[in-house]
Short mmCIF file of C-alpha atoms in Angstrom, two decimals:
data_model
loop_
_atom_site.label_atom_id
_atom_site.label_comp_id
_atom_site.label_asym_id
_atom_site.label_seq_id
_atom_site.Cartn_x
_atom_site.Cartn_y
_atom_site.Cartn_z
CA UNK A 1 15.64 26.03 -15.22
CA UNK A 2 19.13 24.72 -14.49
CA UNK A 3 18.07 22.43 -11.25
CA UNK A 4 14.54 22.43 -10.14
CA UNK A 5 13.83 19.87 -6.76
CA UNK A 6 9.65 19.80 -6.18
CA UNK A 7 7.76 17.49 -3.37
CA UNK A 8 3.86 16.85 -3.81
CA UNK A 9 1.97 14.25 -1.86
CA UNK A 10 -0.80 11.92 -2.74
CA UNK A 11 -2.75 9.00 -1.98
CA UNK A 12 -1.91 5.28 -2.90
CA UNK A 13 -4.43 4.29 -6.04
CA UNK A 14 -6.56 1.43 -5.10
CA UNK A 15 -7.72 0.62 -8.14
CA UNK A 16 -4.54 -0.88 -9.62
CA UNK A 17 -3.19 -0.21 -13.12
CA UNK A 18 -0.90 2.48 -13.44
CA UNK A 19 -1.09 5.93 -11.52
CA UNK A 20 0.09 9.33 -12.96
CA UNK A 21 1.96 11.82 -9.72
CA UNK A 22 2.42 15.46 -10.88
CA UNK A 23 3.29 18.80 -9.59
CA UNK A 24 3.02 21.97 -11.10
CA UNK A 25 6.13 23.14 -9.29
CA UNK A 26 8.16 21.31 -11.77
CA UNK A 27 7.30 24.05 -14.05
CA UNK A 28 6.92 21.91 -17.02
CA UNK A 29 9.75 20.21 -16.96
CA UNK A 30 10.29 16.35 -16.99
CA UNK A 31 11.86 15.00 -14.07
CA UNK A 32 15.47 12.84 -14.38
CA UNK A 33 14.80 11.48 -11.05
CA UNK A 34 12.80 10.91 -8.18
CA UNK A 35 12.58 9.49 -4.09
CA UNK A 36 9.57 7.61 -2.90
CA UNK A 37 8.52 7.72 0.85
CA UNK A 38 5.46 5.89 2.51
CA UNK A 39 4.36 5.63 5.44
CA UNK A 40 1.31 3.68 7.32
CA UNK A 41 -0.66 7.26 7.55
CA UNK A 42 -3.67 8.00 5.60
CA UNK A 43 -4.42 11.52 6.80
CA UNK A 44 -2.85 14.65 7.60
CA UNK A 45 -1.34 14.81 11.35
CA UNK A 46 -3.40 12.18 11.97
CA UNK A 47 -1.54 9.30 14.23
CA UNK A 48 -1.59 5.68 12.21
CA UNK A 49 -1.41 2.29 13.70
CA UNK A 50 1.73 0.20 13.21
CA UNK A 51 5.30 1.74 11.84
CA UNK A 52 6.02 1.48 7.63
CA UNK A 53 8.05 3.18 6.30
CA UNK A 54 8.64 2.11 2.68
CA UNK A 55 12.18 4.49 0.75
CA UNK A 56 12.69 4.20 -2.70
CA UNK A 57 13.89 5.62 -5.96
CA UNK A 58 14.43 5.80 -9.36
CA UNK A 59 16.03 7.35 -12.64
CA UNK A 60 14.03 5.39 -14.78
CA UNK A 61 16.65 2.87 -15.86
CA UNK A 62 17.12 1.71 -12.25
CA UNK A 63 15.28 1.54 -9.22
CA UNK A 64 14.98 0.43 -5.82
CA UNK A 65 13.02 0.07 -2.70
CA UNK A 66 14.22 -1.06 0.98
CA UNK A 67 11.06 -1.29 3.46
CA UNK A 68 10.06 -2.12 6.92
CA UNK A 69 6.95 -2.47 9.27
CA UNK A 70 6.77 -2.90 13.20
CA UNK A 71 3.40 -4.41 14.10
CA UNK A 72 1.55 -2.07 17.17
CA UNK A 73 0.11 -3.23 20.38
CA UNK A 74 1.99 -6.78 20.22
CA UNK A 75 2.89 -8.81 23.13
CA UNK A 76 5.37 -10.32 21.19
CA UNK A 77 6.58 -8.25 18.45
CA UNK A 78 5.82 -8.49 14.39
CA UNK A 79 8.96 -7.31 12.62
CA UNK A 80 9.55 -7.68 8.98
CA UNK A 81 11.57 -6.02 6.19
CA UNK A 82 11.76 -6.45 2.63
CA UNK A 83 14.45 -4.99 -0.27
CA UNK A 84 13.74 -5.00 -3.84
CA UNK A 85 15.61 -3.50 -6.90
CA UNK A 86 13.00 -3.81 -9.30
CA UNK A 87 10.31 -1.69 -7.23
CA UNK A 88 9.91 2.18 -6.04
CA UNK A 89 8.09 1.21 -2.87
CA UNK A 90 6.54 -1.60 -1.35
CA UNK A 91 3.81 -2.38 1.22
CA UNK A 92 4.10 -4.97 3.67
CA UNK A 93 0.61 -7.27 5.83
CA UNK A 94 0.88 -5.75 9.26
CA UNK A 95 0.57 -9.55 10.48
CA UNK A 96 2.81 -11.31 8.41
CA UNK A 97 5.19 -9.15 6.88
CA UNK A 98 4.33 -10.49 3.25
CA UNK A 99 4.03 -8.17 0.57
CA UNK A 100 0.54 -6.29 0.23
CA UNK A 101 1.10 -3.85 -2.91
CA UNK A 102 3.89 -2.50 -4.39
CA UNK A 103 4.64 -0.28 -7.84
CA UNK A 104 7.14 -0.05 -10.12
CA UNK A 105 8.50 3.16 -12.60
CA UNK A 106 6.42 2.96 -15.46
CA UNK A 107 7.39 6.24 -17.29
CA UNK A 108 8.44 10.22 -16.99
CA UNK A 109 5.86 12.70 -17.50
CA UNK A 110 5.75 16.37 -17.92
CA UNK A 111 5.45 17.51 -14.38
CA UNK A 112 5.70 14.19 -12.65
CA UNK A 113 6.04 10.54 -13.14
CA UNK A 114 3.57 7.23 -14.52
CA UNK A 115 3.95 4.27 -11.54
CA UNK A 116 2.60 0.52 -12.32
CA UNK A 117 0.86 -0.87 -9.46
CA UNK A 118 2.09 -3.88 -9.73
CA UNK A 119 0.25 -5.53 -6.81
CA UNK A 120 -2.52 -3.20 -6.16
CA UNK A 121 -3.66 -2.53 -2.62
CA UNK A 122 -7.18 -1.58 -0.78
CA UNK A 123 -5.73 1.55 1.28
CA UNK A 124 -4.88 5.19 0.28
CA UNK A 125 -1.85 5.46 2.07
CA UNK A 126 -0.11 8.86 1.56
CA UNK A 127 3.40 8.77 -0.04
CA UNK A 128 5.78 11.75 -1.03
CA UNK A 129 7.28 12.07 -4.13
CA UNK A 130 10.34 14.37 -4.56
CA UNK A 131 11.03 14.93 -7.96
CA UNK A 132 14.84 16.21 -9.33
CA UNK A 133 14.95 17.96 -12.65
CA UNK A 134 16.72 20.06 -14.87
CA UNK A 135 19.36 20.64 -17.91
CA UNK A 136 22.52 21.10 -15.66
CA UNK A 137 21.51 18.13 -13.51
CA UNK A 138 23.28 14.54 -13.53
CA UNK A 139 21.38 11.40 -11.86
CA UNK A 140 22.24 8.09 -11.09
CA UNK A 141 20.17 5.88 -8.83
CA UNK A 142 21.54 2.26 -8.39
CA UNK A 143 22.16 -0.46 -5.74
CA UNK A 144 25.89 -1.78 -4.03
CA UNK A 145 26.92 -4.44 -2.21
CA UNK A 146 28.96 -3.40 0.65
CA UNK A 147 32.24 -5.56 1.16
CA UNK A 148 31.93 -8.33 4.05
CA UNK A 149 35.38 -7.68 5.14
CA UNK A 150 36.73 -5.16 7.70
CA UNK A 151 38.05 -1.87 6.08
CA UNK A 152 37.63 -3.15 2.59
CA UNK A 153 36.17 -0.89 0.00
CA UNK A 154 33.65 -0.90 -2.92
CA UNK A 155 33.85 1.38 -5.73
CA UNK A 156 30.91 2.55 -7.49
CA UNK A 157 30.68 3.91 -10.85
CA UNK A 158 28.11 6.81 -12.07
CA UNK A 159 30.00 8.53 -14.98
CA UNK A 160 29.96 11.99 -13.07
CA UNK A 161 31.47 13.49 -9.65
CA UNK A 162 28.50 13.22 -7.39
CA UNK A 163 27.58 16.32 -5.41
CA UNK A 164 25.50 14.20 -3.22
CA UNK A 165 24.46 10.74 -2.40
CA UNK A 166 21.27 9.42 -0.84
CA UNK A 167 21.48 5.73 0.47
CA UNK A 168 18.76 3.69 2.36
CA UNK A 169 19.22 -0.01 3.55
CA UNK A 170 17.35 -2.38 5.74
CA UNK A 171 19.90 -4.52 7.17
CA UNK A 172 19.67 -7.19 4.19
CA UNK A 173 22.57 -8.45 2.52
CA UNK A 174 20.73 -9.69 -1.24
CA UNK A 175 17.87 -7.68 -3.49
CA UNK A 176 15.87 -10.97 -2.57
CA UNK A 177 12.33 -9.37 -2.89
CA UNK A 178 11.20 -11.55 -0.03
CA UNK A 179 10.39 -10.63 3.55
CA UNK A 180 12.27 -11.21 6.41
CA UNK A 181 12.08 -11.36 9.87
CA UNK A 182 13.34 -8.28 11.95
CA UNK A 183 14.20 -5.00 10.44
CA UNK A 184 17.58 -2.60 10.48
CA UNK A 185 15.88 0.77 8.36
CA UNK A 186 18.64 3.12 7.73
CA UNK A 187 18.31 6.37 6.03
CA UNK A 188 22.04 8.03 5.05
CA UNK A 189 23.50 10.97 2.88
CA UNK A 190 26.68 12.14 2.30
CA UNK A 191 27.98 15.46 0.80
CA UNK A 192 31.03 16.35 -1.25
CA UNK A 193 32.54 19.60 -0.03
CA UNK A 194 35.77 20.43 1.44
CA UNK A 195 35.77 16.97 3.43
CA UNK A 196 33.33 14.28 3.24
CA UNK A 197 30.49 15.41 4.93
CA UNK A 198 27.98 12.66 6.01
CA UNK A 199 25.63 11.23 8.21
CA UNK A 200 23.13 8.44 8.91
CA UNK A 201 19.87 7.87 11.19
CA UNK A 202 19.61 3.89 12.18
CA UNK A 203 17.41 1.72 13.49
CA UNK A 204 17.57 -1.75 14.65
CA UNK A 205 14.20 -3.52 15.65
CA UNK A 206 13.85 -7.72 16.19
CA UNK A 207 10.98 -10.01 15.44
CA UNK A 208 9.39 -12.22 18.11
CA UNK A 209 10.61 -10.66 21.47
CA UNK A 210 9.26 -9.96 24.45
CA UNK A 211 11.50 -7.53 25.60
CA UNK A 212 12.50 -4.40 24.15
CA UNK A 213 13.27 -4.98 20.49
CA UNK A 214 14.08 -0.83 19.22
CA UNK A 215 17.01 0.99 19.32
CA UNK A 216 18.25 4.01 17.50
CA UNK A 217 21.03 5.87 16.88
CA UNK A 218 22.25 9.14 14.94
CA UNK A 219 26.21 8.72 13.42
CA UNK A 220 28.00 11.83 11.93
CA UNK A 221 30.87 10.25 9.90
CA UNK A 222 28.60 7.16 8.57
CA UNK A 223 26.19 6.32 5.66
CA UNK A 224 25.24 3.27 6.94
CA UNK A 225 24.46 1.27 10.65
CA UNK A 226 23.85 -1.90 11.89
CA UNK A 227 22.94 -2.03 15.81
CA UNK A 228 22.81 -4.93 17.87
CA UNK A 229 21.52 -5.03 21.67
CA UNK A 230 21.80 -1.00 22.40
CA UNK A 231 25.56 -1.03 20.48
CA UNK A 232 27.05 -0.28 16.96
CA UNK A 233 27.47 -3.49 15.62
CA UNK A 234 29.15 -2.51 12.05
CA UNK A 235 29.23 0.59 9.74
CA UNK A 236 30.03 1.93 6.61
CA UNK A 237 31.31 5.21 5.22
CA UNK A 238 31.68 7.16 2.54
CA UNK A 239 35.29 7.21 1.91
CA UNK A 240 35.83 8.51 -1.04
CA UNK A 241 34.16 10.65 -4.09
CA UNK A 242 35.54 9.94 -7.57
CA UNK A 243 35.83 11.75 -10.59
CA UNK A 244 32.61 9.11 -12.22
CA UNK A 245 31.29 7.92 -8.74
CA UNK A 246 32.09 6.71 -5.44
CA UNK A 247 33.89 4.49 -3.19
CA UNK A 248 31.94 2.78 0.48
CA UNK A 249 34.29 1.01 3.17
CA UNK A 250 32.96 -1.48 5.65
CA UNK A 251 33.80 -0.66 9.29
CA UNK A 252 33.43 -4.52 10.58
CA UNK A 253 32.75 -7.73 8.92
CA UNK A 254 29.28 -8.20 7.72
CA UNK A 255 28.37 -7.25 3.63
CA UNK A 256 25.22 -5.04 4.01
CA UNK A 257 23.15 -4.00 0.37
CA UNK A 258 22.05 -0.48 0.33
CA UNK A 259 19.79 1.30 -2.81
CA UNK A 260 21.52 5.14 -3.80
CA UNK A 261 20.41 8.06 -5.67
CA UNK A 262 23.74 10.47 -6.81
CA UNK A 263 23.23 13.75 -7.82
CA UNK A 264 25.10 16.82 -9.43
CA UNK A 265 24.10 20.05 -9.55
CA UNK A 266 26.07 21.07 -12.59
CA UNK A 267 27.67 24.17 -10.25
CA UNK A 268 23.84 25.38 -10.53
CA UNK A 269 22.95 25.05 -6.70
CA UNK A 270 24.20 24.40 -3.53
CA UNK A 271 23.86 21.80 -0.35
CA UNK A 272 24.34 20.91 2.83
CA UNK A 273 24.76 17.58 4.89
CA UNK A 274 25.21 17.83 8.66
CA UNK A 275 23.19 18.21 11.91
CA UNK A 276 20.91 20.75 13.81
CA UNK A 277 20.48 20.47 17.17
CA UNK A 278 16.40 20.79 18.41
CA UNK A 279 15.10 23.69 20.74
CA UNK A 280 15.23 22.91 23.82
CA UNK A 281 12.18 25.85 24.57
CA UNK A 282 9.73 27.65 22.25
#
């Protein structure tokens, strides 16, 4: 098959060691790529104390994981975050925001993947996989450092013309593997068609108030947030796709890290990046 893009779900091991995650809807094929996400929930449609929400990837040379966790039923609110580029997710203590478990790439399988817990946990979380595969596919996941200054740009080089690219960030400005306090998860894509087509869902939350300490925000011609108080504090964007990667412009002075995953399709499928509006009635 040309491009082949399969999602399974499973259970955090608790037992440490490595764990094997495969899906017959791979069709036997070995995966070039694949994006992590975990959450605090350890049953279907079943409500779970406390938000995670842990966003990773890898193409087996490189990988990365930005995370966060807001603490429930707090008087004063427990806020951490945590970024690492040598991890696919991680799992953060609900109380203090250090590191509980986290796992690593360990290998590609047929039909799936091999993770190393590297710090194994007690609790079967759920986590998706979603796998990328195929002969006319090209894969690049890797980490930048957007530019501190005001309209400057980065480039980024992945040896092909992405079709897509799928960033995540958490507000930090260093792959420190440490947590810190307060979290800024942001989840952005952007698509190479016509124009630039992009888009980015942002979150700001701070540690220690008393007050409200969560805002949110969707931005159409974005890949990347940072919100202060209710307002856009600084941005970044897409700006340009290149013939072997990518180029991201900061919109306000701050550097911000984020993790990506390009892809292209070898002309073998087709996507989309934009926005649907909910019903408003069933």
């Amino acid at each position: 098959m040309p491009v082949t893009v399969a999602v399974t779900r499973v259970a955090c091991g608790t037992s440490g060691g490595t764990q094997d995650i495969t899906t017959t809807d791979l069709g036997g094929l070995t995966p070039k790529a694949a994006i992590f996400i975990l959450s605090s929930a350890t049953a279907d449609g079943s409500a779970a104390n406390h938000a995670q929400m842990s966003i990773g990837a890898t193409d087996g040379t490189s990988q990365w994981a930005t995370t966060s966790i807001i603490r429930n039923g707090q008087t004063t609110s427990d806020v951490y975050s945590r970024s690492s580029n040598t991890r696919v997710f991680q799992i953060l203590n609900t109380t203090t925001g250090a590191l509980s478990g986290d796992a690593e790439f360990s290998s590609w399988l047929t039909n799936g993947i091999r993770i190393n817990w590297t710090d194994s946990i007690g609790t079967a979380f759920l986590f998706t996989v979603v796998f990328f595969a195929g002969s006319d596919l090209s894969v690049k996941a890797g980490t930048i450092s957007a530019s501190t200054t005001d309209q400057a740009e980065v480039t980024t080089t992945t040896t092909f013309t992405p079709n897509d690219v799928i960033f995540s960030a958490i507000g930090h400005t260093a792959w420190n593997n440490t947590s810190d306090a307060g979290a800024a998860p942001q989840l952005g894509m952007a698509h190479n068609g016509t124009s630039i087509d992009q888009g980015v869902v942002a979150h700001q939350s701070t540690d220690g108030s008393s007050g409200s300490v969560t805002d949110g925000a969707l931005y159409t011609t974005r890949i990347g947030a940072i919100l202060s108080g209710g307002s856009l504090s600084r941005s970044y964007e897409l700006s340009a796709f290149l013939s072997d990667g990518f180029k991201v412009k900061s919109h306000g002075a701050g550097a911000q890290i984020f993790g990506y995953l390009a892809l292209n399709y070898g002309g073998k499928a087709s996507s989309y990046v934009g926005t649907v509006a909910s019903p408003t009635s069933t």
